[in-house]
Amino acid sequence: RDRNPRPPAPRRPRFSFGVIADIQYADLEDGRDFLGTRRRYYRPSLGLLRGAVAGWNAAPRPPRFVLQLGDAVDGLNARRRASGPALARVLAEFGRLRAPVHHAWGNHDLYNFSRAELARSGLNSGRLGDPAGPRPPAAPADGYYAYHFAPLPGFRFVLLDAYDLSVLGRDPASPRYREALRLLREKNPNADLNSPRGLPEPQFVQFNGGFSRDQLAWFDDVLTFSDSNGEKVVVAGSAATRQLCDCGQVTSLPWASVPSSVKWR
């Protein structure tokens, strides 16, 4: 008997994928975030994205796809009426990537564009969704922007709309806007609805959002579909989604978040 057995050879990965988030590009000098605590590198972010794309393209095992988890452009672009040109620059860099990109929508995207505009933009990657399995009942401009895809048999990725229930990007006359505003005012008595000061549930602020019952029902259908097919599931969105499901077959991206960005549900 061999007293010093060799360790088993490492298993070859089935596939790889890239993840990037919070590019928040703007053609501006460096600044600070909303709270003034974190430095933001608006103009250099485009070069960092370019470097990430070059790295993915040059990898020995290039990623099968990339997840872009929201906030491709910073909200300051809207004040300067530079939203369109800023997004065009970001999408041009992604255009160099030799792999498809799945885009989530974040609050900064919704500061710059309405949901209808995002649905018509290059940030709508819903065409990459899997035609098999449950599909959202309405277009993202009116309902929620969510879809799922299977990069390989046995794996399914679900992209969720973390601002489905939000005042951001919604028509003020729409039922979803009115529902979000009612919930905000019920949970947040502050004059500034962006302030979490004194709130027992600090996620109920205007720059945040959550999941409607319709979207959660669709998500449950997707998980049921994946479970019946023995699939492992990765859930992705513009903020932490791990509170939606607590089971070994489901992984969430991103994993962690600050309290004020935990999603409503």
PDB file of N, CA and C in Angstrom, residues 154-249:
ATOM      1  N   GLY A 154     -27.179  21.704 -17.014  1.00  0.00           N
ATOM      2  CA  GLY A 154     -26.986  21.538 -15.579  1.00  0.00           C
ATOM      3  C   GLY A 154     -26.763  22.830 -14.826  1.00  0.00           C
ATOM      4  N   PHE A 155     -26.673  23.958 -15.541  1.00  0.00           N
ATOM      5  CA  PHE A 155     -26.443  25.258 -14.903  1.00  0.00           C
ATOM      6  C   PHE A 155     -27.435  26.274 -15.460  1.00  0.00           C
ATOM      7  N   ARG A 156     -27.959  27.108 -14.571  1.00  0.00           N
ATOM      8  CA  ARG A 156     -28.866  28.171 -15.006  1.00  0.00           C
ATOM      9  C   ARG A 156     -28.548  29.447 -14.237  1.00  0.00           C
ATOM     10  N   PHE A 157     -28.466  30.553 -14.957  1.00  0.00           N
ATOM     11  CA  PHE A 157     -28.241  31.870 -14.373  1.00  0.00           C
ATOM     12  C   PHE A 157     -29.533  32.671 -14.503  1.00  0.00           C
ATOM     13  N   VAL A 158     -29.903  33.352 -13.416  1.00  0.00           N
ATOM     14  CA  VAL A 158     -31.130  34.155 -13.394  1.00  0.00           C
ATOM     15  C   VAL A 158     -30.744  35.599 -13.112  1.00  0.00           C
ATOM     16  N   LEU A 159     -31.105  36.498 -14.013  1.00  0.00           N
ATOM     17  CA  LEU A 159     -30.846  37.922 -13.841  1.00  0.00           C
ATOM     18  C   LEU A 159     -32.135  38.575 -13.362  1.00  0.00           C
ATOM     19  N   LEU A 160     -32.100  39.165 -12.160  1.00  0.00           N
ATOM     20  CA  LEU A 160     -33.303  39.753 -11.566  1.00  0.00           C
ATOM     21  C   LEU A 160     -33.302  41.276 -11.660  1.00  0.00           C
ATOM     22  N   ASP A 161     -34.486  41.848 -11.615  1.00  0.00           N
ATOM     23  CA  ASP A 161     -34.688  43.295 -11.640  1.00  0.00           C
ATOM     24  C   ASP A 161     -34.818  43.788 -10.206  1.00  0.00           C
ATOM     25  N   ALA A 162     -33.716  44.320  -9.661  1.00  0.00           N
ATOM     26  CA  ALA A 162     -33.692  44.757  -8.266  1.00  0.00           C
ATOM     27  C   ALA A 162     -34.376  46.104  -8.059  1.00  0.00           C
ATOM     28  N   TYR A 163     -34.837  46.750  -9.141  1.00  0.00           N
ATOM     29  CA  TYR A 163     -35.551  48.032  -9.042  1.00  0.00           C
ATOM     30  C   TYR A 163     -36.933  47.936  -9.688  1.00  0.00           C
ATOM     31  N   ASP A 164     -37.445  46.728  -9.737  1.00  0.00           N
ATOM     32  CA  ASP A 164     -38.798  46.490 -10.232  1.00  0.00           C
ATOM     33  C   ASP A 164     -39.808  47.295  -9.407  1.00  0.00           C
ATOM     34  N   LEU A 165     -39.699  47.227  -8.089  1.00  0.00           N
ATOM     35  CA  LEU A 165     -40.565  47.989  -7.182  1.00  0.00           C
ATOM     36  C   LEU A 165     -39.769  49.188  -6.687  1.00  0.00           C
ATOM     37  N   SER A 166     -39.880  50.303  -7.400  1.00  0.00           N
ATOM     38  CA  SER A 166     -39.080  51.488  -7.098  1.00  0.00           C
ATOM     39  C   SER A 166     -39.713  52.693  -7.775  1.00  0.00           C
ATOM     40  N   VAL A 167     -39.384  53.882  -7.259  1.00  0.00           N
ATOM     41  CA  VAL A 167     -39.840  55.096  -7.931  1.00  0.00           C
ATOM     42  C   VAL A 167     -38.873  55.500  -9.038  1.00  0.00           C
ATOM     43  N   LEU A 168     -37.708  54.884  -9.095  1.00  0.00           N
ATOM     44  CA  LEU A 168     -36.695  55.246 -10.086  1.00  0.00           C
ATOM     45  C   LEU A 168     -37.062  54.686 -11.459  1.00  0.00           C
ATOM     46  N   GLY A 169     -37.075  55.559 -12.450  1.00  0.00           N
ATOM     47  CA  GLY A 169     -37.307  55.138 -13.823  1.00  0.00           C
ATOM     48  C   GLY A 169     -38.747  54.841 -14.175  1.00  0.00           C
ATOM     49  N   ARG A 170     -39.642  54.897 -13.198  1.00  0.00           N
ATOM     50  CA  ARG A 170     -41.054  54.592 -13.443  1.00  0.00           C
ATOM     51  C   ARG A 170     -41.840  55.867 -13.766  1.00  0.00           C
ATOM     52  N   ASP A 171     -42.849  55.727 -14.576  1.00  0.00           N
ATOM     53  CA  ASP A 171     -43.788  56.812 -14.836  1.00  0.00           C
ATOM     54  C   ASP A 171     -44.555  57.081 -13.541  1.00  0.00           C
ATOM     55  N   PRO A 172     -44.559  58.334 -13.039  1.00  0.00           N
ATOM     56  CA  PRO A 172     -45.271  58.634 -11.789  1.00  0.00           C
ATOM     57  C   PRO A 172     -46.749  58.259 -11.812  1.00  0.00           C
ATOM     58  N   ALA A 173     -47.321  58.098 -12.993  1.00  0.00           N
ATOM     59  CA  ALA A 173     -48.733  57.720 -13.077  1.00  0.00           C
ATOM     60  C   ALA A 173     -48.936  56.210 -13.065  1.00  0.00           C
ATOM     61  N   SER A 174     -47.851  55.447 -13.062  1.00  0.00           N
ATOM     62  CA  SER A 174     -47.973  53.993 -13.157  1.00  0.00           C
ATOM     63  C   SER A 174     -48.307  53.369 -11.804  1.00  0.00           C
ATOM     64  N   PRO A 175     -49.016  52.244 -11.795  1.00  0.00           N
ATOM     65  CA  PRO A 175     -49.333  51.557 -10.535  1.00  0.00           C
ATOM     66  C   PRO A 175     -48.083  51.146  -9.761  1.00  0.00           C
ATOM     67  N   ARG A 176     -47.037  50.733 -10.459  1.00  0.00           N
ATOM     68  CA  ARG A 176     -45.818  50.279  -9.774  1.00  0.00           C
ATOM     69  C   ARG A 176     -45.142  51.444  -9.047  1.00  0.00           C
ATOM     70  N   TYR A 177     -45.138  52.638  -9.656  1.00  0.00           N
ATOM     71  CA  TYR A 177     -44.583  53.828  -9.008  1.00  0.00           C
ATOM     72  C   TYR A 177     -45.382  54.167  -7.756  1.00  0.00           C
ATOM     73  N   ARG A 178     -46.707  54.173  -7.869  1.00  0.00           N
ATOM     74  CA  ARG A 178     -47.549  54.536  -6.727  1.00  0.00           C
ATOM     75  C   ARG A 178     -47.393  53.531  -5.584  1.00  0.00           C
ATOM     76  N   GLU A 179     -47.258  52.260  -5.932  1.00  0.00           N
ATOM     77  CA  GLU A 179     -47.060  51.240  -4.902  1.00  0.00           C
ATOM     78  C   GLU A 179     -45.730  51.450  -4.185  1.00  0.00           C
ATOM     79  N   ALA A 180     -44.670  51.752  -4.948  1.00  0.00           N
ATOM     80  CA  ALA A 180     -43.352  51.966  -4.352  1.00  0.00           C
ATOM     81  C   ALA A 180     -43.350  53.204  -3.458  1.00  0.00           C
ATOM     82  N   LEU A 181     -43.988  54.285  -3.912  1.00  0.00           N
ATOM     83  CA  LEU A 181     -44.028  55.515  -3.121  1.00  0.00           C
ATOM     84  C   LEU A 181     -44.822  55.303  -1.834  1.00  0.00           C
ATOM     85  N   ARG A 182     -45.922  54.574  -1.915  1.00  0.00           N
ATOM     86  CA  ARG A 182     -46.711  54.275  -0.711  1.00  0.00           C
ATOM     87  C   ARG A 182     -45.872  53.498   0.302  1.00  0.00           C
ATOM     88  N   LEU A 183     -45.143  52.498  -0.166  1.00  0.00           N
ATOM     89  CA  LEU A 183     -44.313  51.696   0.724  1.00  0.00           C
ATOM     90  C   LEU A 183     -43.193  52.531   1.333  1.00  0.00           C
ATOM     91  N   LEU A 184     -42.585  53.395   0.523  1.00  0.00           N
ATOM     92  CA  LEU A 184     -41.527  54.268   1.027  1.00  0.00           C
ATOM     93  C   LEU A 184     -42.043  55.159   2.152  1.00  0.00           C
ATOM     94  N   ARG A 185     -43.155  55.812   1.935  1.00  0.00           N
ATOM     95  CA  ARG A 185     -43.689  56.743   2.934  1.00  0.00           C
ATOM     96  C   ARG A 185     -44.172  56.019   4.182  1.00  0.00           C
ATOM     97  N   GLU A 186     -44.586  54.784   4.014  1.00  0.00           N
ATOM     98  CA  GLU A 186     -45.016  53.978   5.156  1.00  0.00           C
ATOM     99  C   GLU A 186     -43.826  53.577   6.021  1.00  0.00           C
ATOM    100  N   LYS A 187     -42.693  53.294   5.395  1.00  0.00           N
ATOM    101  CA  LYS A 187     -41.519  52.785   6.101  1.00  0.00           C
ATOM    102  C   LYS A 187     -40.506  53.868   6.454  1.00  0.00           C
ATOM    103  N   ASN A 188     -40.576  55.016   5.770  1.00  0.00           N
ATOM    104  CA  ASN A 188     -39.563  56.052   5.949  1.00  0.00           C
ATOM    105  C   ASN A 188     -40.234  57.396   6.222  1.00  0.00           C
ATOM    106  N   PRO A 189     -40.248  57.854   7.494  1.00  0.00           N
ATOM    107  CA  PRO A 189     -40.893  59.121   7.824  1.00  0.00           C
ATOM    108  C   PRO A 189     -39.999  60.343   7.599  1.00  0.00           C
ATOM    109  N   ASN A 190     -38.756  60.133   7.148  1.00  0.00           N
ATOM    110  CA  ASN A 190     -37.837  61.253   6.962  1.00  0.00           C
ATOM    111  C   ASN A 190     -38.309  62.169   5.835  1.00  0.00           C
ATOM    112  N   ALA A 191     -38.026  63.474   5.987  1.00  0.00           N
ATOM    113  CA  ALA A 191     -38.371  64.429   4.932  1.00  0.00           C
ATOM    114  C   ALA A 191     -37.613  64.108   3.652  1.00  0.00           C
ATOM    115  N   ASP A 192     -36.358  63.691   3.812  1.00  0.00           N
ATOM    116  CA  ASP A 192     -35.543  63.253   2.680  1.00  0.00           C
ATOM    117  C   ASP A 192     -35.666  61.736   2.579  1.00  0.00           C
ATOM    118  N   LEU A 193     -36.365  61.263   1.566  1.00  0.00           N
ATOM    119  CA  LEU A 193     -36.593  59.823   1.434  1.00  0.00           C
ATOM    120  C   LEU A 193     -35.330  59.053   1.050  1.00  0.00           C
ATOM    121  N   ASN A 194     -34.253  59.766   0.739  1.00  0.00           N
ATOM    122  CA  ASN A 194     -32.973  59.100   0.492  1.00  0.00           C
ATOM    123  C   ASN A 194     -32.198  58.854   1.783  1.00  0.00           C
ATOM    124  N   SER A 195     -32.695  59.377   2.892  1.00  0.00           N
ATOM    125  CA  SER A 195     -31.992  59.249   4.173  1.00  0.00           C
ATOM    126  C   SER A 195     -32.491  58.045   4.965  1.00  0.00           C
ATOM    127  N   PRO A 196     -31.560  57.167   5.414  1.00  0.00           N
ATOM    128  CA  PRO A 196     -31.954  56.048   6.268  1.00  0.00           C
ATOM    129  C   PRO A 196     -31.902  56.386   7.756  1.00  0.00           C
ATOM    130  N   ARG A 197     -31.717  57.667   8.087  1.00  0.00           N
ATOM    131  CA  ARG A 197     -31.530  58.069   9.479  1.00  0.00           C
ATOM    132  C   ARG A 197     -32.682  57.583  10.365  1.00  0.00           C
ATOM    133  N   GLY A 198     -32.324  56.835  11.417  1.00  0.00           N
ATOM    134  CA  GLY A 198     -33.289  56.384  12.406  1.00  0.00           C
ATOM    135  C   GLY A 198     -34.203  55.256  11.971  1.00  0.00           C
ATOM    136  N   LEU A 199     -33.982  54.696  10.807  1.00  0.00           N
ATOM    137  CA  LEU A 199     -34.894  53.661  10.315  1.00  0.00           C
ATOM    138  C   LEU A 199     -34.511  52.281  10.842  1.00  0.00           C
ATOM    139  N   PRO A 200     -35.462  51.518  11.374  1.00  0.00           N
ATOM    140  CA  PRO A 200     -35.167  50.135  11.770  1.00  0.00           C
ATOM    141  C   PRO A 200     -34.915  49.246  10.558  1.00  0.00           C
ATOM    142  N   GLU A 201     -35.445  49.648   9.404  1.00  0.00           N
ATOM    143  CA  GLU A 201     -35.210  48.934   8.141  1.00  0.00           C
ATOM    144  C   GLU A 201     -34.591  49.931   7.154  1.00  0.00           C
ATOM    145  N   PRO A 202     -33.256  50.114   7.214  1.00  0.00           N
ATOM    146  CA  PRO A 202     -32.609  51.186   6.452  1.00  0.00           C
ATOM    147  C   PRO A 202     -32.645  51.007   4.944  1.00  0.00           C
ATOM    148  N   GLN A 203     -33.142  49.867   4.470  1.00  0.00           N
ATOM    149  CA  GLN A 203     -33.222  49.673   3.025  1.00  0.00           C
ATOM    150  C   GLN A 203     -34.351  50.463   2.373  1.00  0.00           C
ATOM    151  N   PHE A 204     -35.279  50.994   3.186  1.00  0.00           N
ATOM    152  CA  PHE A 204     -36.416  51.708   2.610  1.00  0.00           C
ATOM    153  C   PHE A 204     -36.059  53.174   2.377  1.00  0.00           C
ATOM    154  N   VAL A 205     -35.248  53.374   1.338  1.00  0.00           N
ATOM    155  CA  VAL A 205     -34.821  54.703   0.908  1.00  0.00           C
ATOM    156  C   VAL A 205     -35.078  54.820  -0.591  1.00  0.00           C
ATOM    157  N   GLN A 206     -35.141  56.056  -1.059  1.00  0.00           N
ATOM    158  CA  GLN A 206     -35.562  56.301  -2.436  1.00  0.00           C
ATOM    159  C   GLN A 206     -34.578  55.762  -3.460  1.00  0.00           C
ATOM    160  N   PHE A 207     -33.284  55.715  -3.129  1.00  0.00           N
ATOM    161  CA  PHE A 207     -32.309  55.228  -4.111  1.00  0.00           C
ATOM    162  C   PHE A 207     -32.276  53.705  -4.185  1.00  0.00           C
ATOM    163  N   ASN A 208     -33.093  53.055  -3.396  1.00  0.00           N
ATOM    164  CA  ASN A 208     -33.140  51.599  -3.401  1.00  0.00           C
ATOM    165  C   ASN A 208     -34.427  51.132  -4.093  1.00  0.00           C
ATOM    166  N   GLY A 209     -34.684  49.855  -4.032  1.00  0.00           N
ATOM    167  CA  GLY A 209     -35.877  49.291  -4.641  1.00  0.00           C
ATOM    168  C   GLY A 209     -36.013  47.836  -4.256  1.00  0.00           C
ATOM    169  N   GLY A 210     -36.874  47.138  -4.946  1.00  0.00           N
ATOM    170  CA  GLY A 210     -37.073  45.741  -4.587  1.00  0.00           C
ATOM    171  C   GLY A 210     -37.829  44.975  -5.646  1.00  0.00           C
ATOM    172  N   PHE A 211     -38.389  43.852  -5.222  1.00  0.00           N
ATOM    173  CA  PHE A 211     -39.016  42.898  -6.125  1.00  0.00           C
ATOM    174  C   PHE A 211     -40.532  42.897  -5.928  1.00  0.00           C
ATOM    175  N   SER A 212     -41.249  43.004  -7.017  1.00  0.00           N
ATOM    176  CA  SER A 212     -42.708  42.918  -6.938  1.00  0.00           C
ATOM    177  C   SER A 212     -43.132  41.467  -6.728  1.00  0.00           C
ATOM    178  N   ARG A 213     -44.371  41.287  -6.321  1.00  0.00           N
ATOM    179  CA  ARG A 213     -44.904  39.931  -6.159  1.00  0.00           C
ATOM    180  C   ARG A 213     -44.906  39.186  -7.491  1.00  0.00           C
ATOM    181  N   ASP A 214     -45.169  39.908  -8.573  1.00  0.00           N
ATOM    182  CA  ASP A 214     -45.170  39.277  -9.895  1.00  0.00           C
ATOM    183  C   ASP A 214     -43.804  38.683 -10.220  1.00  0.00           C
ATOM    184  N   GLN A 215     -42.759  39.465  -9.950  1.00  0.00           N
ATOM    185  CA  GLN A 215     -41.419  38.976 -10.262  1.00  0.00           C
ATOM    186  C   GLN A 215     -41.029  37.806  -9.364  1.00  0.00           C
ATOM    187  N   LEU A 216     -41.391  37.874  -8.089  1.00  0.00           N
ATOM    188  CA  LEU A 216     -41.073  36.775  -7.172  1.00  0.00           C
ATOM    189  C   LEU A 216     -41.802  35.496  -7.573  1.00  0.00           C
ATOM    190  N   ALA A 217     -43.029  35.629  -8.066  1.00  0.00           N
ATOM    191  CA  ALA A 217     -43.763  34.450  -8.531  1.00  0.00           C
ATOM    192  C   ALA A 217     -43.079  33.846  -9.755  1.00  0.00           C
ATOM    193  N   TRP A 218     -42.631  34.708 -10.673  1.00  0.00           N
ATOM    194  CA  TRP A 218     -41.888  34.229 -11.850  1.00  0.00           C
ATOM    195  C   TRP A 218     -40.587  33.553 -11.428  1.00  0.00           C
ATOM    196  N   PHE A 219     -39.875  34.160 -10.480  1.00  0.00           N
ATOM    197  CA  PHE A 219     -38.618  33.597  -9.981  1.00  0.00           C
ATOM    198  C   PHE A 219     -38.861  32.215  -9.370  1.00  0.00           C
ATOM    199  N   ASP A 220     -39.947  32.077  -8.635  1.00  0.00           N
ATOM    200  CA  ASP A 220     -40.290  30.776  -8.056  1.00  0.00           C
ATOM    201  C   ASP A 220     -40.537  29.742  -9.158  1.00  0.00           C
ATOM    202  N   ASP A 221     -41.174  30.165 -10.237  1.00  0.00           N
ATOM    203  CA  ASP A 221     -41.400  29.254 -11.363  1.00  0.00           C
ATOM    204  C   ASP A 221     -40.079  28.820 -11.997  1.00  0.00           C
ATOM    205  N   VAL A 222     -39.134  29.764 -12.109  1.00  0.00           N
ATOM    206  CA  VAL A 222     -37.824  29.430 -12.686  1.00  0.00           C
ATOM    207  C   VAL A 222     -37.097  28.425 -11.800  1.00  0.00           C
ATOM    208  N   LEU A 223     -37.119  28.649 -10.476  1.00  0.00           N
ATOM    209  CA  LEU A 223     -36.458  27.717  -9.557  1.00  0.00           C
ATOM    210  C   LEU A 223     -37.106  26.337  -9.613  1.00  0.00           C
ATOM    211  N   THR A 224     -38.420  26.304  -9.727  1.00  0.00           N
ATOM    212  CA  THR A 224     -39.114  25.015  -9.853  1.00  0.00           C
ATOM    213  C   THR A 224     -38.691  24.309 -11.138  1.00  0.00           C
ATOM    214  N   PHE A 225     -38.598  25.061 -12.225  1.00  0.00           N
ATOM    215  CA  PHE A 225     -38.148  24.516 -13.510  1.00  0.00           C
ATOM    216  C   PHE A 225     -36.729  23.958 -13.382  1.00  0.00           C
ATOM    217  N   SER A 226     -35.829  24.720 -12.738  1.00  0.00           N
ATOM    218  CA  SER A 226     -34.443  24.268 -12.577  1.00  0.00           C
ATOM    219  C   SER A 226     -34.354  23.049 -11.671  1.00  0.00           C
ATOM    220  N   ASP A 227     -35.147  23.052 -10.608  1.00  0.00           N
ATOM    221  CA  ASP A 227     -35.140  21.913  -9.692  1.00  0.00           C
ATOM    222  C   ASP A 227     -35.600  20.641 -10.403  1.00  0.00           C
ATOM    223  N   SER A 228     -36.606  20.767 -11.229  1.00  0.00           N
ATOM    224  CA  SER A 228     -37.115  19.591 -11.945  1.00  0.00           C
ATOM    225  C   SER A 228     -36.122  19.073 -12.969  1.00  0.00           C
ATOM    226  N   ASN A 229     -35.177  19.937 -13.386  1.00  0.00           N
ATOM    227  CA  ASN A 229     -34.164  19.534 -14.361  1.00  0.00           C
ATOM    228  C   ASN A 229     -32.794  19.301 -13.729  1.00  0.00           C
ATOM    229  N   GLY A 230     -32.734  19.313 -12.378  1.00  0.00           N
ATOM    230  CA  GLY A 230     -31.486  19.035 -11.679  1.00  0.00           C
ATOM    231  C   GLY A 230     -30.398  20.052 -11.930  1.00  0.00           C
ATOM    232  N   GLU A 231     -30.770  21.326 -12.057  1.00  0.00           N
ATOM    233  CA  GLU A 231     -29.795  22.368 -12.384  1.00  0.00           C
ATOM    234  C   GLU A 231     -29.300  23.093 -11.134  1.00  0.00           C
ATOM    235  N   LYS A 232     -28.044  23.508 -11.175  1.00  0.00           N
ATOM    236  CA  LYS A 232     -27.517  24.451 -10.192  1.00  0.00           C
ATOM    237  C   LYS A 232     -27.829  25.854 -10.699  1.00  0.00           C
ATOM    238  N   VAL A 233     -28.185  26.761  -9.774  1.00  0.00           N
ATOM    239  CA  VAL A 233     -28.670  28.086 -10.162  1.00  0.00           C
ATOM    240  C   VAL A 233     -27.789  29.174  -9.560  1.00  0.00           C
ATOM    241  N   VAL A 234     -27.454  30.166 -10.371  1.00  0.00           N
ATOM    242  CA  VAL A 234     -26.789  31.381  -9.906  1.00  0.00           C
ATOM    243  C   VAL A 234     -27.749  32.541 -10.138  1.00  0.00           C
ATOM    244  N   VAL A 235     -28.015  33.306  -9.081  1.00  0.00           N
ATOM    245  CA  VAL A 235     -28.924  34.451  -9.154  1.00  0.00           C
ATOM    246  C   VAL A 235     -28.098  35.726  -9.122  1.00  0.00           C
ATOM    247  N   ALA A 236     -28.331  36.624 -10.066  1.00  0.00           N
ATOM    248  CA  ALA A 236     -27.548  37.856 -10.156  1.00  0.00           C
ATOM    249  C   ALA A 236     -28.475  39.053 -10.280  1.00  0.00           C
ATOM    250  N   GLY A 237     -28.001  40.191  -9.783  1.00  0.00           N
ATOM    251  CA  GLY A 237     -28.742  41.440  -9.876  1.00  0.00           C
ATOM    252  C   GLY A 237     -27.834  42.578  -9.464  1.00  0.00           C
ATOM    253  N   SER A 238     -28.385  43.783  -9.399  1.00  0.00           N
ATOM    254  CA  SER A 238     -27.557  44.945  -9.093  1.00  0.00           C
ATOM    255  C   SER A 238     -27.321  45.131  -7.602  1.00  0.00           C
ATOM    256  N   ALA A 239     -27.877  44.271  -6.758  1.00  0.00           N
ATOM    257  CA  ALA A 239     -27.627  44.306  -5.316  1.00  0.00           C
ATOM    258  C   ALA A 239     -27.776  42.892  -4.789  1.00  0.00           C
ATOM    259  N   ALA A 240     -27.390  42.687  -3.539  1.00  0.00           N
ATOM    260  CA  ALA A 240     -27.407  41.335  -2.967  1.00  0.00           C
ATOM    261  C   ALA A 240     -28.805  40.736  -3.032  1.00  0.00           C
ATOM    262  N   THR A 241     -28.882  39.488  -3.515  1.00  0.00           N
ATOM    263  CA  THR A 241     -30.167  38.798  -3.657  1.00  0.00           C
ATOM    264  C   THR A 241     -30.225  37.535  -2.819  1.00  0.00           C
ATOM    265  N   ARG A 242     -29.245  37.321  -1.939  1.00  0.00           N
ATOM    266  CA  ARG A 242     -29.184  36.043  -1.228  1.00  0.00           C
ATOM    267  C   ARG A 242     -30.338  35.853  -0.251  1.00  0.00           C
ATOM    268  N   GLN A 243     -31.030  36.955   0.148  1.00  0.00           N
ATOM    269  CA  GLN A 243     -32.151  36.791   1.073  1.00  0.00           C
ATOM    270  C   GLN A 243     -33.363  36.170   0.397  1.00  0.00           C
ATOM    271  N   LEU A 244     -33.321  36.036  -0.939  1.00  0.00           N
ATOM    272  CA  LEU A 244     -34.468  35.488  -1.655  1.00  0.00           C
ATOM    273  C   LEU A 244     -34.544  33.974  -1.585  1.00  0.00           C
ATOM    274  N   CYS A 245     -33.408  33.317  -1.387  1.00  0.00           N
ATOM    275  CA  CYS A 245     -33.413  31.860  -1.417  1.00  0.00           C
ATOM    276  C   CYS A 245     -32.280  31.338  -0.554  1.00  0.00           C
ATOM    277  N   ASP A 246     -32.559  30.400   0.292  1.00  0.00           N
ATOM    278  CA  ASP A 246     -31.557  29.824   1.188  1.00  0.00           C
ATOM    279  C   ASP A 246     -31.511  28.318   0.959  1.00  0.00           C
ATOM    280  N   CYS A 247     -30.781  27.920  -0.078  1.00  0.00           N
ATOM    281  CA  CYS A 247     -30.661  26.494  -0.371  1.00  0.00           C
ATOM    282  C   CYS A 247     -29.335  26.235  -1.067  1.00  0.00           C
ATOM    283  N   GLY A 248     -28.842  25.037  -0.948  1.00  0.00           N
ATOM    284  CA  GLY A 248     -27.508  24.710  -1.417  1.00  0.00           C
ATOM    285  C   GLY A 248     -27.328  24.760  -2.912  1.00  0.00           C
ATOM    286  N   GLN A 249     -28.403  24.639  -3.673  1.00  0.00           N
ATOM    287  CA  GLN A 249     -28.285  24.602  -5.127  1.00  0.00           C
ATOM    288  C   GLN A 249     -28.280  25.996  -5.750  1.00  0.00           C
TER     289      GLN A 249
END
